[in-house]
């Protein structure tokens, strides 16, 4: 676990910013969403919210990048990355379903919008 993401494994050399390729593993943003989903499933709202917040902090003006170089604010060129963003959306959706009042969930809002649009069509 690092500041802007989760490392894949110790001494990972892929996108490693150290010339000797030791330590300084890349920080993968999708890991934050995975951890949020795990804690949502386990019912640990505080930890789930922590990882959601960390994911929001890892978001750039373009979206969610694939990864950040270790201990830096610099991300790689894959920004935004669809699967990182998709997993974040899933985490937000699951958090919404589990912890928000039924009347405020995304699902309820979508149903209300559909019903409203049907009445407006008449």
Phi, psi and omega in degrees: 000131177231187186295314186248010180173189183246134176283153180286314176195159182298136180066026174298127183266347181288123185058030177280128186272353179279135178302329180271001178061024179244140187057202177049037179295151178296150180255107186273121186293327184300335180298329178294319178293320177300315180296321176300314179298320179299312182287332172297313180298321179283350180083019179260086185299318183300314180290322178299315179297324177301313181287327174297315179298317179296324178294319177299322179291335179275353180284140179256182178294341179265341182140209181262119178282165177296313185201164171244145173291144188307135176054039179213169175265004183271127177254167178281182187285348182275078183214118001281159176245120187304315184288331175292318179292320180298316180294325177295318178298318178299316179298316178297317180299312180296321178297316179299313181296320186280324192245346179266156178300144182308323182290345182250003181290157178303317181301314179295319179298317179296317178300316179298320179295320180295313179299314179301318182292328177294319179291327180287336181288337181287000000 
